mmCIF file of C-alpha atoms in Angstrom:
data_model
loop_
_atom_site.group_PDB
_atom_site.id
_atom_site.type_symbol
_atom_site.label_atom_id
_atom_site.label_comp_id
_atom_site.label_asym_id
_atom_site.label_seq_id
_atom_site.Cartn_x
_atom_site.Cartn_y
_atom_site.Cartn_z
ATOM 1 C CA ALA A 1 0.000 0.000 0.000
ATOM 2 C CA ALA A 2 1.170 3.509 -0.749
ATOM 3 C CA GLY A 3 2.511 5.460 2.193
ATOM 4 C CA VAL A 4 3.210 9.094 2.902
ATOM 5 C CA ILE A 5 6.198 10.286 0.927
ATOM 6 C CA GLN A 6 8.456 13.059 2.049
ATOM 7 C CA SER A 7 11.269 14.646 0.140
ATOM 8 C CA PRO A 8 14.054 15.160 0.519
ATOM 9 C CA ARG A 9 14.913 12.707 3.290
ATOM 10 C CA HIS A 10 17.960 14.702 4.319
ATOM 11 C CA LEU A 11 18.779 18.338 3.773
ATOM 12 C CA ILE A 12 21.741 20.429 4.804
ATOM 13 C CA LYS A 13 21.518 24.205 4.656
ATOM 14 C CA GLU A 14 23.498 27.194 5.819
ATOM 15 C CA LYS A 15 22.154 29.825 8.193
ATOM 16 C CA ARG A 16 19.884 32.383 6.558
ATOM 17 C CA GLU A 17 19.204 30.108 3.594
ATOM 18 C CA THR A 18 15.769 28.844 2.606
ATOM 19 C CA ALA A 19 14.465 25.301 2.424
ATOM 20 C CA THR A 20 11.381 23.662 0.985
ATOM 21 C CA LEU A 21 10.121 20.347 2.269
ATOM 22 C CA LYS A 22 7.555 18.338 0.377
ATOM 23 C CA CYS A 23 4.922 15.895 1.534
ATOM 24 C CA TYR A 24 2.882 13.614 -0.680
ATOM 25 C CA PRO A 25 -0.067 12.158 1.237
ATOM 26 C CA ILE A 26 -1.572 8.775 0.732
ATOM 27 C CA PRO A 27 -3.872 8.866 -2.316
ATOM 28 C CA ARG A 28 -7.350 10.185 -1.506
ATOM 29 C CA HIS A 29 -6.255 11.578 1.854
ATOM 30 C CA ASP A 30 -7.479 15.134 2.223
ATOM 31 C CA THR A 31 -5.694 16.275 5.384
ATOM 32 C CA VAL A 32 -2.006 16.910 5.896
ATOM 33 C CA TYR A 33 -0.176 17.727 9.125
ATOM 34 C CA TRP A 34 3.344 19.045 9.635
ATOM 35 C CA TYR A 35 5.433 18.388 12.751
ATOM 36 C CA GLN A 36 8.866 19.413 13.950
ATOM 37 C CA GLN A 37 10.862 17.225 16.283
ATOM 38 C CA GLY A 38 14.073 18.550 17.761
ATOM 39 C CA PRO A 39 16.699 16.180 19.182
ATOM 40 C CA GLY A 40 15.342 14.543 22.333
ATOM 41 C CA GLN A 41 12.186 16.625 22.215
ATOM 42 C CA ASP A 42 8.501 16.026 21.811
ATOM 43 C CA PRO A 43 7.167 16.540 18.327
ATOM 44 C CA GLN A 44 5.722 19.969 17.897
ATOM 45 C CA PHE A 45 2.688 20.406 15.752
ATOM 46 C CA LEU A 46 3.244 23.129 13.189
ATOM 47 C CA ILE A 47 0.268 23.371 10.901
ATOM 48 C CA SER A 48 -2.403 21.336 9.158
ATOM 49 C CA PHE A 49 -4.452 21.570 5.999
ATOM 50 C CA TYR A 50 -7.802 20.129 5.043
ATOM 51 C CA GLU A 51 -8.970 20.298 1.472
ATOM 52 C CA LYS A 52 -6.241 22.805 0.639
ATOM 53 C CA MET A 53 -7.269 25.183 3.402
ATOM 54 C CA GLN A 54 -5.376 25.694 6.626
ATOM 55 C CA SER A 55 -7.315 23.869 9.333
ATOM 56 C CA ASP A 56 -5.130 24.417 12.389
ATOM 57 C CA LYS A 57 -1.998 26.298 13.298
ATOM 58 C CA GLY A 58 0.424 25.315 15.985
ATOM 59 C CA SER A 59 3.879 26.540 16.854
ATOM 60 C CA ILE A 60 4.934 27.410 13.330
ATOM 61 C CA PRO A 61 7.381 30.342 13.228
ATOM 62 C CA ASP A 62 6.552 33.346 11.091
ATOM 63 C CA ARG A 63 9.596 32.507 8.961
ATOM 64 C CA PHE A 64 7.844 29.339 7.870
ATOM 65 C CA SER A 65 4.891 29.008 5.574
ATOM 66 C CA ALA A 66 3.062 26.069 4.116
ATOM 67 C CA GLN A 67 0.343 25.262 1.682
ATOM 68 C CA GLN A 68 -1.554 22.362 0.245
ATOM 69 C CA PHE A 69 -1.897 22.158 -3.502
ATOM 70 C CA SER A 70 -4.682 20.992 -5.778
ATOM 71 C CA ASP A 71 -3.176 17.501 -5.924
ATOM 72 C CA TYR A 72 -3.171 17.494 -2.086
ATOM 73 C CA HIS A 73 0.574 17.450 -1.722
ATOM 74 C CA SER A 74 1.922 19.989 0.712
ATOM 75 C CA GLU A 75 5.069 22.060 0.949
ATOM 76 C CA LEU A 76 6.669 23.600 4.009
ATOM 77 C CA ASN A 77 8.740 26.654 3.119
ATOM 78 C CA MET A 78 11.347 27.748 5.610
ATOM 79 C CA SER A 79 13.238 31.013 5.238
ATOM 80 C CA SER A 80 16.051 32.736 7.118
ATOM 81 C CA LEU A 81 17.058 29.397 8.568
ATOM 82 C CA GLU A 82 18.515 29.355 12.048
ATOM 83 C CA LEU A 83 20.644 26.765 13.797
ATOM 84 C CA GLY A 84 17.672 25.925 15.991
ATOM 85 C CA ASP A 85 15.666 24.863 12.973
ATOM 86 C CA SER A 86 17.755 21.725 12.736
ATOM 87 C CA ALA A 87 15.257 18.970 13.391
ATOM 88 C CA LEU A 88 13.283 16.141 11.939
ATOM 89 C CA TYR A 89 10.253 17.373 10.063
ATOM 90 C CA PHE A 90 7.585 14.887 9.324
ATOM 91 C CA CYS A 91 4.166 15.067 7.881
ATOM 92 C CA ALA A 92 1.162 12.874 8.270
ATOM 93 C CA SER A 93 -1.924 12.453 6.183
ATOM 94 C CA SER A 94 -5.412 11.338 6.946
ATOM 95 C CA LEU A 95 -8.859 11.131 5.505
ATOM 96 C CA ALA A 96 -11.065 13.405 7.563
ATOM 97 C CA ALA A 97 -14.130 11.284 6.947
ATOM 98 C CA THR A 98 -12.463 8.342 8.716
ATOM 99 C CA TYR A 99 -11.965 10.279 11.922
ATOM 100 C CA ASN A 100 -8.369 11.081 11.442
ATOM 101 C CA GLU A 101 -6.506 7.797 11.252
ATOM 102 C CA GLN A 102 -3.118 9.295 10.618
ATOM 103 C CA PHE A 103 -0.291 7.865 8.645
ATOM 104 C CA PHE A 104 3.099 9.377 9.145
ATOM 105 C CA GLY A 105 5.836 9.879 6.643
ATOM 106 C CA PRO A 106 9.468 8.950 7.279
ATOM 107 C CA GLY A 107 10.457 12.543 7.898
ATOM 108 C CA THR A 108 12.988 14.963 6.490
ATOM 109 C CA ARG A 109 16.071 15.569 8.569
ATOM 110 C CA LEU A 110 17.118 19.198 8.228
ATOM 111 C CA THR A 111 20.551 20.242 9.387
ATOM 112 C CA VAL A 112 21.355 23.940 9.509
ATOM 113 C CA LEU A 113 25.066 24.756 9.684
ATOM 114 C CA LYS B 1 12.351 -3.324 12.714
ATOM 115 C CA ASN B 2 10.905 -0.736 15.081
ATOM 116 C CA GLN B 3 7.122 -0.849 14.970
ATOM 117 C CA VAL B 4 4.118 0.301 16.942
ATOM 118 C CA GLU B 5 0.806 -1.436 16.463
ATOM 119 C CA GLN B 6 -2.485 -0.293 17.893
ATOM 120 C CA SER B 7 -5.790 -2.013 18.313
ATOM 121 C CA PRO B 8 -8.578 -1.774 17.640
ATOM 122 C CA GLN B 9 -8.421 0.355 14.509
ATOM 123 C CA SER B 10 -11.721 1.940 15.444
ATOM 124 C CA LEU B 11 -14.116 1.742 18.329
ATOM 125 C CA ILE B 12 -17.644 2.979 18.913
ATOM 126 C CA ILE B 13 -19.020 3.153 22.436
ATOM 127 C CA LEU B 14 -21.895 4.831 24.196
ATOM 128 C CA GLU B 15 -21.410 7.937 26.258
ATOM 129 C CA GLY B 16 -20.616 7.136 29.856
ATOM 130 C CA LYS B 17 -19.032 3.767 29.113
ATOM 131 C CA ASN B 18 -15.398 2.855 29.689
ATOM 132 C CA CYS B 19 -12.997 1.613 27.045
ATOM 133 C CA THR B 20 -9.433 0.396 26.711
ATOM 134 C CA LEU B 21 -7.121 0.937 23.774
ATOM 135 C CA GLN B 22 -4.083 -1.255 23.161
ATOM 136 C CA CYS B 23 -0.577 -0.579 21.927
ATOM 137 C CA ASN B 24 2.113 -3.175 21.204
ATOM 138 C CA TYR B 25 5.593 -2.139 20.226
ATOM 139 C CA THR B 26 8.871 -3.551 19.074
ATOM 140 C CA VAL B 27 11.211 -0.651 19.632
ATOM 141 C CA SER B 28 14.727 -1.023 20.878
ATOM 142 C CA PRO B 29 16.340 0.492 22.760
ATOM 143 C CA PHE B 30 13.225 1.825 24.454
ATOM 144 C CA SER B 31 13.116 5.319 25.869
ATOM 145 C CA ASN B 32 9.515 6.232 26.574
ATOM 146 C CA LEU B 33 5.952 5.733 25.416
ATOM 147 C CA ARG B 34 3.413 8.470 24.855
ATOM 148 C CA TRP B 35 -0.278 8.595 24.223
ATOM 149 C CA TYR B 36 -1.732 11.458 22.224
ATOM 150 C CA LYS B 37 -5.280 12.529 21.547
ATOM 151 C CA GLN B 38 -5.861 14.137 18.214
ATOM 152 C CA ASP B 39 -9.032 15.678 16.851
ATOM 153 C CA THR B 40 -9.592 15.733 13.116
ATOM 154 C CA GLY B 41 -7.408 18.293 11.394
ATOM 155 C CA ARG B 42 -5.799 19.430 14.605
ATOM 156 C CA GLY B 43 -2.480 18.879 16.272
ATOM 157 C CA PRO B 44 -1.969 16.054 18.764
ATOM 158 C CA VAL B 45 -2.422 16.677 22.459
ATOM 159 C CA SER B 46 -0.234 14.748 24.850
ATOM 160 C CA LEU B 47 -2.111 12.650 27.409
ATOM 161 C CA THR B 48 0.652 10.718 29.133
ATOM 162 C CA ILE B 49 4.302 9.883 28.781
ATOM 163 C CA MET B 50 5.880 6.928 30.557
ATOM 164 C CA THR B 51 9.436 5.747 30.923
ATOM 165 C CA PHE B 52 10.711 2.221 31.420
ATOM 166 C CA SER B 53 10.230 2.233 35.185
ATOM 167 C CA GLU B 54 6.644 3.495 35.199
ATOM 168 C CA ASN B 55 3.766 1.020 35.172
ATOM 169 C CA THR B 56 0.813 3.349 35.270
ATOM 170 C CA LYS B 57 0.075 7.018 34.892
ATOM 171 C CA SER B 58 -3.193 8.893 35.071
ATOM 172 C CA ASN B 59 -4.407 12.136 33.586
ATOM 173 C CA GLY B 60 -7.966 12.806 34.658
ATOM 174 C CA ARG B 61 -10.196 10.147 33.152
ATOM 175 C CA TYR B 62 -7.281 8.724 31.177
ATOM 176 C CA THR B 63 -5.079 6.010 32.680
ATOM 177 C CA ALA B 64 -2.178 4.539 30.780
ATOM 178 C CA THR B 65 -0.346 1.348 31.700
ATOM 179 C CA LEU B 66 2.999 0.073 30.512
ATOM 180 C CA ASP B 67 4.449 -3.430 30.660
ATOM 181 C CA ALA B 68 8.015 -3.089 29.469
ATOM 182 C CA ASP B 69 8.565 -6.852 29.647
ATOM 183 C CA THR B 70 5.800 -7.707 27.209
ATOM 184 C CA LYS B 71 6.161 -4.379 25.382
ATOM 185 C CA GLN B 72 2.518 -3.535 25.744
ATOM 186 C CA SER B 73 0.652 -0.427 26.777
ATOM 187 C CA SER B 74 -2.985 0.372 27.244
ATOM 188 C CA LEU B 75 -4.991 3.554 27.546
ATOM 189 C CA HIS B 76 -8.133 3.280 29.642
ATOM 190 C CA ILE B 77 -10.809 5.947 29.358
ATOM 191 C CA THR B 78 -13.330 6.129 32.148
ATOM 192 C CA ALA B 79 -16.865 7.505 31.910
ATOM 193 C CA SER B 80 -16.491 8.532 28.278
ATOM 194 C CA GLN B 81 -17.801 11.860 27.056
ATOM 195 C CA LEU B 82 -18.790 12.999 23.579
ATOM 196 C CA SER B 83 -15.684 15.168 23.470
ATOM 197 C CA ASP B 84 -13.546 12.045 23.779
ATOM 198 C CA SER B 85 -14.316 11.264 20.133
ATOM 199 C CA ALA B 86 -10.921 11.521 18.487
ATOM 200 C CA SER B 87 -7.956 9.510 17.334
ATOM 201 C CA TYR B 88 -5.681 8.161 20.056
ATOM 202 C CA ILE B 89 -2.111 7.639 18.988
ATOM 203 C CA CYS B 90 0.575 5.610 20.711
ATOM 204 C CA VAL B 91 4.108 6.822 20.074
ATOM 205 C CA VAL B 92 7.285 5.130 21.249
ATOM 206 C CA SER B 93 10.606 6.887 21.473
ATOM 207 C CA ALA B 94 13.789 4.970 20.761
ATOM 208 C CA ARG B 95 16.789 5.712 22.937
ATOM 209 C CA ASP B 96 19.100 6.210 20.010
ATOM 210 C CA SER B 97 21.122 9.253 19.045
ATOM 211 C CA ASN B 98 18.113 10.851 17.417
ATOM 212 C CA TYR B 99 15.439 9.757 19.899
ATOM 213 C CA GLN B 100 13.500 8.575 16.915
ATOM 214 C CA LEU B 101 9.736 8.559 17.336
ATOM 215 C CA ILE B 102 7.823 5.594 16.044
ATOM 216 C CA TRP B 103 4.175 6.393 15.572
ATOM 217 C CA GLY B 104 1.240 3.998 15.732
ATOM 218 C CA ALA B 105 -1.606 4.389 13.263
ATOM 219 C CA GLY B 106 -4.005 5.387 16.000
ATOM 220 C CA THR B 107 -7.364 4.134 17.208
ATOM 221 C CA LYS B 108 -10.412 6.051 16.082
ATOM 222 C CA LEU B 109 -12.764 6.390 18.999
ATOM 223 C CA ILE B 110 -16.343 7.489 18.463
ATOM 224 C CA ILE B 111 -18.552 8.234 21.416
ATOM 225 C CA LYS B 112 -22.273 8.071 20.724
ATOM 226 C CA PRO B 113 -24.938 9.696 22.884
#
């Protein structure tokens, strides 16, 4: 069965650069969530989208933005990167009609140097 | 392979009844186990987190148990309320250099009046 795909799996950037992470949900899933997990920390919910509209916003910095496209894939855009942005970013997808059974992607490990 | 399996996939109970959700894991080395509640389209809310030495932990009407020998955990909900309708996700943290989180697929709980 198809799973959530995230790309790239690893990304290394310099401070003040920008990065774009991509998430491809399971086919027919209409909801996408983004999370940030720092080393040894709880995952922090960033933002979610349902049917291409933002459905909830968590601790997403103003330097970050995200959107969900017509094909339901989502992109997390990160600008003016800081050392503290180094983390594992993963997304999950679900079908809202099935009460949010989430499937998580493998994550993108971002390292900011 | 590190895995977290939850059962049942979905559960429907009447308001006021109790229920128990199960989580089995094969994660090594084990660091801690968390239970999250997540409403559709929203970020997860932490209910409990337990380390190796903890057998039970309560948070209001939620009580989680952990058997590190059999690698099983349960989440018991007492006197269910309509607002308990959500997805309940079991997440296990590996005690590796990245404290990798391994997410279960969640149990969809529906409370009916």
